[in-house]
XYZ file of C-alpha atoms in Angstrom:
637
model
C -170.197 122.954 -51.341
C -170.183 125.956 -49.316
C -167.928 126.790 -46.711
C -171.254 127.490 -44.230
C -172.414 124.180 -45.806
C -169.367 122.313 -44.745
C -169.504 123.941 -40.952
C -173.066 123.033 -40.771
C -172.320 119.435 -41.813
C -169.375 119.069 -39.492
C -171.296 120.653 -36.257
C -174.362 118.520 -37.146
C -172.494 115.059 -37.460
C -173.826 112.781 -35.152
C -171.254 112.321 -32.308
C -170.249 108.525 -30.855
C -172.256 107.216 -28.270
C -170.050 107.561 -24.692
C -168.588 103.913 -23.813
C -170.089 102.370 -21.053
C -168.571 102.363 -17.169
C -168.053 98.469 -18.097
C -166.074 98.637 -21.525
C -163.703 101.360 -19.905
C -163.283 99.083 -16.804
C -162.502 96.366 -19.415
C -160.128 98.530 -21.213
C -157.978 99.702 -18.601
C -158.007 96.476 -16.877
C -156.282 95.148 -20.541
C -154.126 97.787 -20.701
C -152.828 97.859 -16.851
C -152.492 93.871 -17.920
C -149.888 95.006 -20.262
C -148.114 97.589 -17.897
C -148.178 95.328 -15.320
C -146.224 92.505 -17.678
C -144.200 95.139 -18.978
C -142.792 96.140 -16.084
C -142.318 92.370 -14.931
C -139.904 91.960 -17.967
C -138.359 94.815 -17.329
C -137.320 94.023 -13.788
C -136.139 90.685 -15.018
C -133.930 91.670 -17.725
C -132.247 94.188 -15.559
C -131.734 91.669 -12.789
C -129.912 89.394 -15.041
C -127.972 92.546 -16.649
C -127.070 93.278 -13.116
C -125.939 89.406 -12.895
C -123.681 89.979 -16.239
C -122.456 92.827 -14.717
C -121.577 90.903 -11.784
C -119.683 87.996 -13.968
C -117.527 90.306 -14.823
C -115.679 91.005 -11.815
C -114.274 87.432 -12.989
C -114.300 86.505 -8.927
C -116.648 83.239 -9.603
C -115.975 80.844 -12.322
C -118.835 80.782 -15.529
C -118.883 79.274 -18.750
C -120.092 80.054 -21.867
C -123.434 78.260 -20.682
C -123.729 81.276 -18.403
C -123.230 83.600 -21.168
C -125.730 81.937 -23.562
C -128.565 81.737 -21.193
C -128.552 85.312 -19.939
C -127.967 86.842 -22.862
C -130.980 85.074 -24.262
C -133.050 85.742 -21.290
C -132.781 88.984 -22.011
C -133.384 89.083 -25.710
C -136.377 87.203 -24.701
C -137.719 89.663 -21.930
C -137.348 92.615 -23.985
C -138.688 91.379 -26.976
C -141.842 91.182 -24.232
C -141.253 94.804 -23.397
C -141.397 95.667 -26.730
C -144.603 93.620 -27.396
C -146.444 95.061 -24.293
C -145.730 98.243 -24.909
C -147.272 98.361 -28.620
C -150.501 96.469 -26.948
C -150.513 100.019 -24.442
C -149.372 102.626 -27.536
C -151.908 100.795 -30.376
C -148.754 99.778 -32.204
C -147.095 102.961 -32.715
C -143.613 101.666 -31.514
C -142.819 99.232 -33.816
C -140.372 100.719 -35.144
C -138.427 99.397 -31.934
C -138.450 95.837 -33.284
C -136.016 96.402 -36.136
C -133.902 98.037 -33.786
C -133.858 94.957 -31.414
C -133.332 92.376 -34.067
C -130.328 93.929 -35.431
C -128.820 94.032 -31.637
C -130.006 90.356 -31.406
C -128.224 89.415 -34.628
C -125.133 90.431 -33.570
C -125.334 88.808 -30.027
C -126.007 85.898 -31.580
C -122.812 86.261 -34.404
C -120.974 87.043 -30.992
C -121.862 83.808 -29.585
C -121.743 81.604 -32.201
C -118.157 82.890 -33.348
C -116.437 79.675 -34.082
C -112.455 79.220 -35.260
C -112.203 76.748 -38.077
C -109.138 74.823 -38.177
C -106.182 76.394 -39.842
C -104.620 73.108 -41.191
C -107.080 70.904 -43.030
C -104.405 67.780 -43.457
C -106.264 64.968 -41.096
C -102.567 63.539 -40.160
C -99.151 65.343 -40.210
C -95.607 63.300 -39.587
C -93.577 65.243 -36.693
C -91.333 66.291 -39.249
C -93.357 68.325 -40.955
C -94.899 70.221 -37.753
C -93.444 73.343 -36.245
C -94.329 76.189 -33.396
C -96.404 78.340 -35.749
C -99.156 75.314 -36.522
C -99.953 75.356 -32.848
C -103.855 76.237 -33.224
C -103.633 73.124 -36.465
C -102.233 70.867 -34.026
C -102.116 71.767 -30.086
C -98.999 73.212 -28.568
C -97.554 70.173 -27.032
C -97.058 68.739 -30.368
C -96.315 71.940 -32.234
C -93.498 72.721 -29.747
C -92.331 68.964 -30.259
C -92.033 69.282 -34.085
C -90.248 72.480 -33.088
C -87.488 71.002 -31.512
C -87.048 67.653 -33.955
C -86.958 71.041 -36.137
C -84.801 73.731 -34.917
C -82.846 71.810 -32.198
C -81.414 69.074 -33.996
C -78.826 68.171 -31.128
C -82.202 67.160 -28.751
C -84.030 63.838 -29.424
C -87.286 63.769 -29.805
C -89.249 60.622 -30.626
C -90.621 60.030 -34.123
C -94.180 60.093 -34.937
C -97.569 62.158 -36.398
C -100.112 64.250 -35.213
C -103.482 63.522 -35.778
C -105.055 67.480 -36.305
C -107.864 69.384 -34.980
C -109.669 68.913 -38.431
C -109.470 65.296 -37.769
C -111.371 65.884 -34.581
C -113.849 68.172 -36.521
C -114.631 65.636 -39.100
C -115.389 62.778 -36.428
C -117.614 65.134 -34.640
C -119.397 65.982 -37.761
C -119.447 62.479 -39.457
C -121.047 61.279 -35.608
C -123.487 64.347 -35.720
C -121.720 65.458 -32.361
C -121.652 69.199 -32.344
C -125.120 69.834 -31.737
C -125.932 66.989 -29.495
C -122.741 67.964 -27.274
C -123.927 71.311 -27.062
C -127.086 70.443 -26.251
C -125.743 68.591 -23.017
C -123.603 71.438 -21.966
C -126.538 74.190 -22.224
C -128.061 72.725 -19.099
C -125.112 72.443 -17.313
C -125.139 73.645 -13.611
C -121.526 74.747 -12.985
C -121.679 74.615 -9.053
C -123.209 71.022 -8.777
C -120.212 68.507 -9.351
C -122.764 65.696 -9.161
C -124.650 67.138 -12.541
C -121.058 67.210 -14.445
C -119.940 63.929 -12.917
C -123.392 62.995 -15.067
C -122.704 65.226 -18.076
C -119.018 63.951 -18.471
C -120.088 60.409 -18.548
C -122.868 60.702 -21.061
C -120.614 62.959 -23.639
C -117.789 60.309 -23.271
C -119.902 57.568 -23.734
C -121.139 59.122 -27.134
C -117.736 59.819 -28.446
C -116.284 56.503 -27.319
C -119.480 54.839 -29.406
C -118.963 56.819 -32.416
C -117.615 55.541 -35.729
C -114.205 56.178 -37.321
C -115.079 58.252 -40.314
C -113.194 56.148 -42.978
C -110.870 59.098 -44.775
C -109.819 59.596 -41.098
C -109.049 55.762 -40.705
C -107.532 55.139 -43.704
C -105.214 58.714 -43.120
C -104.220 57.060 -39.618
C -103.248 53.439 -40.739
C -101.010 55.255 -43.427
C -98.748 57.328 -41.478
C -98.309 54.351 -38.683
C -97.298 52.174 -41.712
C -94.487 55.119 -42.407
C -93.432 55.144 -38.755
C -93.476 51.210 -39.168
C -90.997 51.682 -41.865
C -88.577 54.334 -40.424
C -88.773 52.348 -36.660
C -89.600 48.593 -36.940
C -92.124 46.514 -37.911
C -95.202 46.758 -35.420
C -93.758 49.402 -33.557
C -95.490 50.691 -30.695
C -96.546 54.056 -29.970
C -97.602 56.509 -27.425
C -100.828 58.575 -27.809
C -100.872 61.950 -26.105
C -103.397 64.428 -25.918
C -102.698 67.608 -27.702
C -105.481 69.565 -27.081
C -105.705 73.416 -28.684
C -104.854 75.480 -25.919
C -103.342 72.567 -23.663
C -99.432 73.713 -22.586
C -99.598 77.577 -22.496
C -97.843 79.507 -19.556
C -101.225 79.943 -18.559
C -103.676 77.049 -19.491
C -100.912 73.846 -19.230
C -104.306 71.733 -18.900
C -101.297 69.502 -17.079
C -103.039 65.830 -16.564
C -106.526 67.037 -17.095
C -106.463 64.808 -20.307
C -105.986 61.217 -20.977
C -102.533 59.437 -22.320
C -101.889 56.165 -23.326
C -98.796 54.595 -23.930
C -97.012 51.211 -25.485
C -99.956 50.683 -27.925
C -100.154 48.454 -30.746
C -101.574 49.048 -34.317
C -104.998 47.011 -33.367
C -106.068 49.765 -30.523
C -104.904 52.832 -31.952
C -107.897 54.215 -33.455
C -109.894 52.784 -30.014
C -107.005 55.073 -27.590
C -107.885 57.652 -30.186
C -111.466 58.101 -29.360
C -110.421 57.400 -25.672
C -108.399 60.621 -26.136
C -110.498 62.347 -27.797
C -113.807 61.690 -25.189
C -110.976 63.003 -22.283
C -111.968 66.315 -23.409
C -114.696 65.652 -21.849
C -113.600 64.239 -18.382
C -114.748 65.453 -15.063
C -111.493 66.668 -14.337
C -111.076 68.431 -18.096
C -114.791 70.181 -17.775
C -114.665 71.386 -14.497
C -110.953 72.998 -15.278
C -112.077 74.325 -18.590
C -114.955 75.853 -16.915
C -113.106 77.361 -13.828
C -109.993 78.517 -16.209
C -112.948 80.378 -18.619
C -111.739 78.543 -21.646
C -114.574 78.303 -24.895
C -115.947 74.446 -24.977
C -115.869 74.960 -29.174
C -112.399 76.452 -28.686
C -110.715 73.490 -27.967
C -110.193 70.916 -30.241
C -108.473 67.928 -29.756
C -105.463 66.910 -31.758
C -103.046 63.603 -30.444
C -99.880 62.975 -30.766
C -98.393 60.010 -32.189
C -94.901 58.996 -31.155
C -92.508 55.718 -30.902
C -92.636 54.360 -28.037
C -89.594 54.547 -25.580
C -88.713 51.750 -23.662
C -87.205 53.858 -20.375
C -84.611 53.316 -17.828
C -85.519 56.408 -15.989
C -87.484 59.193 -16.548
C -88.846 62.501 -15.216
C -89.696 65.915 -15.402
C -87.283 69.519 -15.027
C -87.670 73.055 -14.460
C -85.469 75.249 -16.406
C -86.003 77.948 -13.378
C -87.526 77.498 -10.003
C -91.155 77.814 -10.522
C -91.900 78.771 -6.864
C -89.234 81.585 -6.457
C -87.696 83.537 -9.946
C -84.859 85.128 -7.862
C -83.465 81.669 -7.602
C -81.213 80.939 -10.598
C -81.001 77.085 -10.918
C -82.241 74.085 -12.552
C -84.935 71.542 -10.888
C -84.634 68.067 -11.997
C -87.305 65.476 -10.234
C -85.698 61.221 -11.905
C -87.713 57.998 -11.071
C -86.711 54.906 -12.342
C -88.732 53.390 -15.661
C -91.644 55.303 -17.212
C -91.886 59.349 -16.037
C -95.669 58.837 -15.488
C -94.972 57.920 -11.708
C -93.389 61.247 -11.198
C -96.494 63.659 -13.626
C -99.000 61.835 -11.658
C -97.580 61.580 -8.190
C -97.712 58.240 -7.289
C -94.091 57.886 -6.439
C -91.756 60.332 -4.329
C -89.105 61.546 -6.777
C -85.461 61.522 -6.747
C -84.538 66.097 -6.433
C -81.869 66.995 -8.362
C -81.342 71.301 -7.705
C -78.490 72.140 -10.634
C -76.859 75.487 -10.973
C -77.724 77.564 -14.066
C -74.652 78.678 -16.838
C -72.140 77.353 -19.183
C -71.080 75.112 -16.573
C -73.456 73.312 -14.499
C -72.952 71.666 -11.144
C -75.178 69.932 -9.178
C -76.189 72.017 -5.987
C -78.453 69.566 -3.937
C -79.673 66.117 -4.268
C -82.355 64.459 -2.604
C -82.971 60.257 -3.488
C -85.961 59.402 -2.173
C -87.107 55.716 -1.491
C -88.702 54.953 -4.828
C -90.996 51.632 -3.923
C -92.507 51.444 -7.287
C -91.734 52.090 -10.898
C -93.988 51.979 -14.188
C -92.583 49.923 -16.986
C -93.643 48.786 -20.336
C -95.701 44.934 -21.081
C -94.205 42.865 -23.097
C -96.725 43.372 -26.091
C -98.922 46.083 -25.148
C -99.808 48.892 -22.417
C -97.876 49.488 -18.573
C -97.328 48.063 -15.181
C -96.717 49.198 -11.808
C -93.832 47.029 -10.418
C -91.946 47.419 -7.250
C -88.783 49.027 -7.715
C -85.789 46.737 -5.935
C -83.271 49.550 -6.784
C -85.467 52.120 -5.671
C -83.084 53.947 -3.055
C -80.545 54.032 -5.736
C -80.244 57.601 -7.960
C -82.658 57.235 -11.201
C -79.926 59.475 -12.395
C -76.239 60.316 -12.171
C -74.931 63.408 -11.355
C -73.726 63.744 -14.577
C -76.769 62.534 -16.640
C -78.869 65.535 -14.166
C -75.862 67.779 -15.482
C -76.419 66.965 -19.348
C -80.526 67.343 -18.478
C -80.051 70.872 -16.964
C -77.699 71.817 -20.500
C -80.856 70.496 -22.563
C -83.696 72.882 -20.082
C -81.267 76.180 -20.366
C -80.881 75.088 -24.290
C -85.034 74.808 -24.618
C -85.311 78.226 -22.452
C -82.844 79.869 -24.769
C -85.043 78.634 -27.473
C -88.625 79.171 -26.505
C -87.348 82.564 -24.463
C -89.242 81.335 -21.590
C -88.789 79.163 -18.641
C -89.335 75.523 -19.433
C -91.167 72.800 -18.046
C -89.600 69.914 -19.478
C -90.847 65.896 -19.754
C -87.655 63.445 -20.289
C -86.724 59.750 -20.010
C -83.321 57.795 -20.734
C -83.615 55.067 -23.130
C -81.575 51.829 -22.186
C -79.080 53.227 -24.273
C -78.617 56.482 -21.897
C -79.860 58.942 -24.417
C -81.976 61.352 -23.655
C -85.215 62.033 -25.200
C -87.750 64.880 -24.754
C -91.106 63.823 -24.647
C -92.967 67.565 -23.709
C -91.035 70.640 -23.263
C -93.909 74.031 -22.444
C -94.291 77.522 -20.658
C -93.151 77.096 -17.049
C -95.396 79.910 -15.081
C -93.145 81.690 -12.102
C -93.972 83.052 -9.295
C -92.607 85.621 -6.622
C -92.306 84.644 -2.927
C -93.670 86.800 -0.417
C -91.872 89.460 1.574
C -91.246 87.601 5.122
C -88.600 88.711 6.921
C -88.996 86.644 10.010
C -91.284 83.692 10.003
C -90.690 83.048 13.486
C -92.370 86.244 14.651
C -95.289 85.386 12.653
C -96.067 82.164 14.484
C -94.402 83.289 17.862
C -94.327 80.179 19.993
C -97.164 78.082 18.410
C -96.261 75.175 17.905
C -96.737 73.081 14.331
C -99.311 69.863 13.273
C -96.452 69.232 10.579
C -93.251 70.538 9.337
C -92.189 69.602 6.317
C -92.389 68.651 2.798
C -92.288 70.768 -0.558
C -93.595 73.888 -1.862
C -95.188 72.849 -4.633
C -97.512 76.179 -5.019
C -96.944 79.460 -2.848
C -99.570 81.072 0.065
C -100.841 80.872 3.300
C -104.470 79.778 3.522
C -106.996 78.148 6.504
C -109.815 75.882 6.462
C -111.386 72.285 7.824
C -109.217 69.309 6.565
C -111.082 66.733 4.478
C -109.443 63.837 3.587
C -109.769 62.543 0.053
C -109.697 59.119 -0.873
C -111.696 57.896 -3.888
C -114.008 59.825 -6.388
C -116.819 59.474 -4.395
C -115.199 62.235 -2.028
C -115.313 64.530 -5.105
C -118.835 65.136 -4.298
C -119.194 65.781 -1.050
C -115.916 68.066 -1.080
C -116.945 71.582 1.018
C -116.252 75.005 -0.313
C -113.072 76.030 1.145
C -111.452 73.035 3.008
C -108.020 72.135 2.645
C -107.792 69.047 0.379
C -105.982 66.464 2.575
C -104.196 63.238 0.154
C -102.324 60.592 0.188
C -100.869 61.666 -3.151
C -100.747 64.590 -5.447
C -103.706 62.887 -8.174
C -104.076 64.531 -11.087
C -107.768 64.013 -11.075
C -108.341 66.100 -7.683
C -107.150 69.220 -9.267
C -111.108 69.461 -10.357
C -111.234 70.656 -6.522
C -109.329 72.969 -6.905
C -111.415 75.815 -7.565
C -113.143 75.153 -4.118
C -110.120 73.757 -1.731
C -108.246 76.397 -0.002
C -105.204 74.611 0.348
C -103.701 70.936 -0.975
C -101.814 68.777 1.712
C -100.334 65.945 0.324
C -98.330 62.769 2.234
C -96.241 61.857 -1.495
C -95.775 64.033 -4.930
C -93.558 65.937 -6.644
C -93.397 69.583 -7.322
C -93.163 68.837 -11.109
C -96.348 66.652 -11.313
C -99.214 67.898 -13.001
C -101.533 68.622 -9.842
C -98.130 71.148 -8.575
C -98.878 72.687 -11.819
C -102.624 73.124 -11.796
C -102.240 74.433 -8.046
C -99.932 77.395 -8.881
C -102.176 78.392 -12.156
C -105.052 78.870 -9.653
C -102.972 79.951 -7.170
C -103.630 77.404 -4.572
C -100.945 77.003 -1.400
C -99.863 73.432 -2.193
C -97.526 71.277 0.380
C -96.494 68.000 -0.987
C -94.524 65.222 -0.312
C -94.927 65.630 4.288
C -94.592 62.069 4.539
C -97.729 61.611 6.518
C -100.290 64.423 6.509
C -103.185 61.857 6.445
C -102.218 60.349 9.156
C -101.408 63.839 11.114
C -104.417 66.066 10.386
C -107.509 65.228 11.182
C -111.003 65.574 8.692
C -112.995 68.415 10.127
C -109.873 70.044 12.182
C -109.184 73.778 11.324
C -105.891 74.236 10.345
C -103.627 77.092 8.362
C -101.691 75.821 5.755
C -98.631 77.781 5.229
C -96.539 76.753 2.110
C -93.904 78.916 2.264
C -93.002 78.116 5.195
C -93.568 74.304 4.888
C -95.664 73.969 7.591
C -99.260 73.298 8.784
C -100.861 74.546 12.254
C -103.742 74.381 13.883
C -106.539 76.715 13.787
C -106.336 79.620 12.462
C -103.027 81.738 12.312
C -104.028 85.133 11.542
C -100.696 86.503 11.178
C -99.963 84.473 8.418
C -103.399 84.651 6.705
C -102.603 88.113 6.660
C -99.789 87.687 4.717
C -101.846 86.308 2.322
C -102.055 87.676 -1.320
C -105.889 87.958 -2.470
C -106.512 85.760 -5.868
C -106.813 87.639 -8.974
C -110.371 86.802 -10.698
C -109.431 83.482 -12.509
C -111.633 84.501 -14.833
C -110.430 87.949 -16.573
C -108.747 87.959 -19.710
C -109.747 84.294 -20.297
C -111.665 83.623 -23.792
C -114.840 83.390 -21.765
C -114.607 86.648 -19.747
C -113.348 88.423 -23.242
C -116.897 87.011 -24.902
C -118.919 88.345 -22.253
C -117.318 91.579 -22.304
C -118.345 91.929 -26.070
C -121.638 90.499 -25.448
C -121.819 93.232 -22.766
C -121.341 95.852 -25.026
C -124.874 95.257 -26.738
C -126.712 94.636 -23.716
C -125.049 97.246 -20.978
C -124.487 100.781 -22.063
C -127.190 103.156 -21.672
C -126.827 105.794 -24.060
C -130.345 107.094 -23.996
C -130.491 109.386 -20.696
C -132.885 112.132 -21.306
C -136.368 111.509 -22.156
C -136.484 115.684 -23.016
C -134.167 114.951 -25.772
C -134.982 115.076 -29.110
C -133.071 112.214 -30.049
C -135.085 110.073 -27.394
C -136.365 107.867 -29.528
C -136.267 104.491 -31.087
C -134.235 104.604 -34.099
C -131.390 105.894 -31.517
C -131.063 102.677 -29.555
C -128.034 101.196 -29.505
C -128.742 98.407 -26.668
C -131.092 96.165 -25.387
C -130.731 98.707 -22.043
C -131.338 101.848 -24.010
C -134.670 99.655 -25.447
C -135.786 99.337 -21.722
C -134.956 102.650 -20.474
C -137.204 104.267 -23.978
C -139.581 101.453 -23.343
C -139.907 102.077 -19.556
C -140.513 106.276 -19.827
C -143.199 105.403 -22.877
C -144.744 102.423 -21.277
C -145.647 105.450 -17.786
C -146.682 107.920 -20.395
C -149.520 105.713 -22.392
C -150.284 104.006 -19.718
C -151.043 107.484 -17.584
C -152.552 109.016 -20.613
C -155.416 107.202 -20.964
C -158.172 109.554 -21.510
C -156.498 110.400 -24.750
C -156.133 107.202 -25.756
C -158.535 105.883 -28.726
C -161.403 103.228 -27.734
């Protein structure tokens, strides 16, 4: 054919009829559709990037909930814009899908990241545990082991640890993981009522799951070898050991449940117990508020002999409230030491001097009116104490204690917080020795000039967690009070109770009537850095709910209304939150969802095979998304 042959052909082609006013109407109604839900998803996932952004400040508490559901939010919004914007380009940006799965797939490795146990023995005797097979074990027993171990001078009771691969193959043999995670993907972290709800339900599955029988039969063989080292149907203790539980930073101190003087028949029942406490209001809402992985902490339980105690307690190898003060702090009740972690009992204060030669400084006996002791055949009892005005201790029993803290300090190069009793022989044991966290006092020169002439509500009490802090009292009683607790009110009790430290995270300030400042809600108030008073004598009876006062713990007082001098002495919180395991996860989740790398639509490299987020997806899709959809006349019908 002819080149004037082909031109004549082409120029004599019969062109396509023009499309109707209604078919274009139609058309650009579809494709403003699209634009329209294009930029819908767009606006969303950058509102909840902005949110992510937010979270990490680490200034509100989130879990990994938080994480999970954003993150896929946004995966699922800007799989949208990608969709929406093919329907407006005729499916000439596909090439952006590849590009998002790949981010999506390693989001998703991100968040399913998962630490298998290191240790796959389902039961290890005491003697064979040290420090290093912490994350195979927990730290309270691992430090234990340590000191049966290293220190051989100290006494520690015998027993076995039941490991975190234990707790993996119940979970797995009772198809747990998944239905467990289910529960906590809909978990509302602000509404105590919906975790009151989700800690019940979780415990109520583990508690109804079966012994796996390897685990069983592992269990029932190393309590027959502490049967034959001890005596025949020896009791034992149980103690929570979780992974993660007694670090300087996460002590976890009472959030967990402990049994003691339990016999062979209800072992593997207290086990289960123990291991559904992971799971207990108290446990969740600290885990949550301390940013601390759900599938991070597995829990292991200690094993031990039971001690039958003449007096007990807990010491500080340093003050914990002031690290320019170089002494010992020894808090004795007589019988079982629970009375003095759990603050039902005023303990005896022994204050010991620090060095080769201690002495005892101070002493403080306090009326002791009750004491826990040991049944007959199985379990504890409060009883009243008729030599409860007596010292638990002697001065030089609190003298041989402070040797044992400064020995466990040289040892573990940290300050110790140390769990003892006496057995009815006067030896010493050490039942939990862990990181003691210090803190500084603030600079006050002259605490009189800060209050002038105002006078106080109460004077008093102990220091059981530095600061100065203001808000209405509200008295707390019973559980119930949990959840109506207000957002910054100073938590008014009649003792320091482990289980209100899941308050903690919204009281300004902890006022208690008894308590030590070695019991386990003292502990949980300086980690989150709450001004904690304990031990007034009779703070519920003094303030009253709804009054205004400003709690000043340094100064051991409480006034009314608010004293702004003091509050202004106040040292702002750090974020709870950074450098915990959760913030760290969102911070690498971050990284594929934040950046934006592509600035410059005039760049050659603005394209989609140079997208290395799901923002720099958003930002191409965005410009691309204005251009097709403002190009229509060029567009094909």
């Amino acid at each position: 054919m002819s080149l004037f042959q082909r031109l004549k052909g082409y120029f004599s082609r019969e062109k396509p009829p023009p499309m109707s006013i209604e078919g274009l109407r139609a058309i650009f109604k579809a494709r403003y559709h699209a634009f329209k839900l294009l930029l819908a998803a767009n606006n969303t996932a950058l509102q909840l990037m902005t949110d992510m952004e937010a979270a990490l400040q680490g200034t509100h508490s989130f879990g990994m909930t938080f994480i999970r559901s954003h993150a896929t939010a946004i995966c699922v919004n800007v799989y949208s814009i990608i969709k929406y914007l093919n329907e407006l380009g005729g499916g000439k940006y596909q090439a952006l899908e590849p590009v998002f799965s790949g981010i999506e797939k390693k989001i998703d490795e991100v968040l399913k990241r998962r630490e298998l146990p290191p240790i796959q023995d389902l039961v290890l005797p005491l003697s064979q545990v040290h420090r290093e097979m912490a994350d195979g074990v927990g730290s309270k027993m691992a430090n234990l082991g340590e000191i049966k171990a290293r220190l051989p001078e100290l006494l520690v009771p015998d027993g076995f640890v039941i490991t975190a691969a234990a707790y993996e193959q119940f979970l797995t043999y009772n198809f747990l993981h998944d239905e467990i995670n289910r529960r906590l993907q809909a978990l509302e972290v602000e509404d105590i009522g919906d975790l009151y709800r989700l800690s019940s339900e979780i415990q109520m599955l583990i508690i109804g799951g079966e012994m796996p029988p390897p685990l069983m039969e592992a269990v029932f063989r190393a309590y027959c070898e502490l049967e034959d080292r001890a005596s025949p149907g020896v009791r034992v203790a149980l103690r929570s050991s979780a992974i993660g539980e007694d670090t300087a930073e996460t002590s976890f101190a009472g959030q967990y449940r402990s049994e003691l003087n339990v016999c062979r028949e209800n072992i593997l029942t207290v086990y289960k117990e123990i291991l559904a406490s992971k799971y207990a209001l108290t446990a969740v809402s600290y885990r949550l508020h301390k940013g601390l992985r759900d599938e991070d902490v597995a829990m292991c339980v200690g094993c031990m002999e039971m001690v039958e105690a003449a007096a007990g307690g807990v010491m500080y190898s340093r003050d914990p409230t002031d690290i320019r003060r170089d002494q010992v702090l020894i808090n004795a009740v007589h019988g079982l030491p629970k009375t003095v972690v759990n603050g039902s009992v005023n303990p005896d204060l022994w204050v010991v001097s620090r060095g080769e030669t201690p002495a005892v400084i101070r002493k403080e006996i306090q009326d002791k009116k009750q004491k826990a002791v040991c049944l007959p055949r199985e379990g504890t009892v409060m009883e009243n104490d008729d030599r409860g005005r007596e010292p638990a201790i002697t001065d030089d029993q609190a003298m041989a204690l402070a040797r044992l803290a400064l020995a466990l300090e040289e040892h573990f190069q940290a300050p110790q917080d140390v769990e003892w009793c006496l057995d009815e022989d006067g030896r010493i044991l050490i039942l939990q020795s862990r990181p003691l966290k210090q803190l500084a006092p603030a600079r006050r020169e002259d605490a009189a000039a800060e209050t002038g002439d105002r006078p106080a509500l109460l004077r008093g009490g102990d220091t059981a967690s530095l600061g100065v802090a203001a808000g209405p009292v509200f008295l707390v009683k019973t559980n119930l009070d949990l959840l109506q607790f207000p957002e910054g009110a100073v938590l008014v009790t009649a003792f320091a109770h482990p289980g209100w430290a899941t308050l903690l995270s919204r009281a300004a300030a902890v006022v208690t009537d008894r308590g030590g400042i070695t019991g386990h809600l003292a502990n949980v108030a300086r980690e989150f850095g709450i001004p904690a008073l304990f031990n007034t004598g009779d703070a519920t009876q003094r303030l009253s709910p709804g009054e205004v006062v400003t709690v000043d713990a340094d100064g051991q007082a409480v006034y009314g209304g608010r004293v702004e001098e003091l509050l202004g002495l106040a040292v702002a919180r750090r974020g709870l939150m950074v450098g915990t395991p959760v913030h760290e996860t969102l911070k690498e989740v971050m990284t594929l969802i934040n950046p934006l790398n592509l600035t410059n639509p005039d760049r050659p490299d603005f394209k989609p095979q140079k997208c290395r987020t799901l923002h720099d997806i958003t930002r191409f899709a965005h410009e691309m998304a204005v251009k097709e959809m403002f190009a229509f006349d060029k567009q094909p019908a």
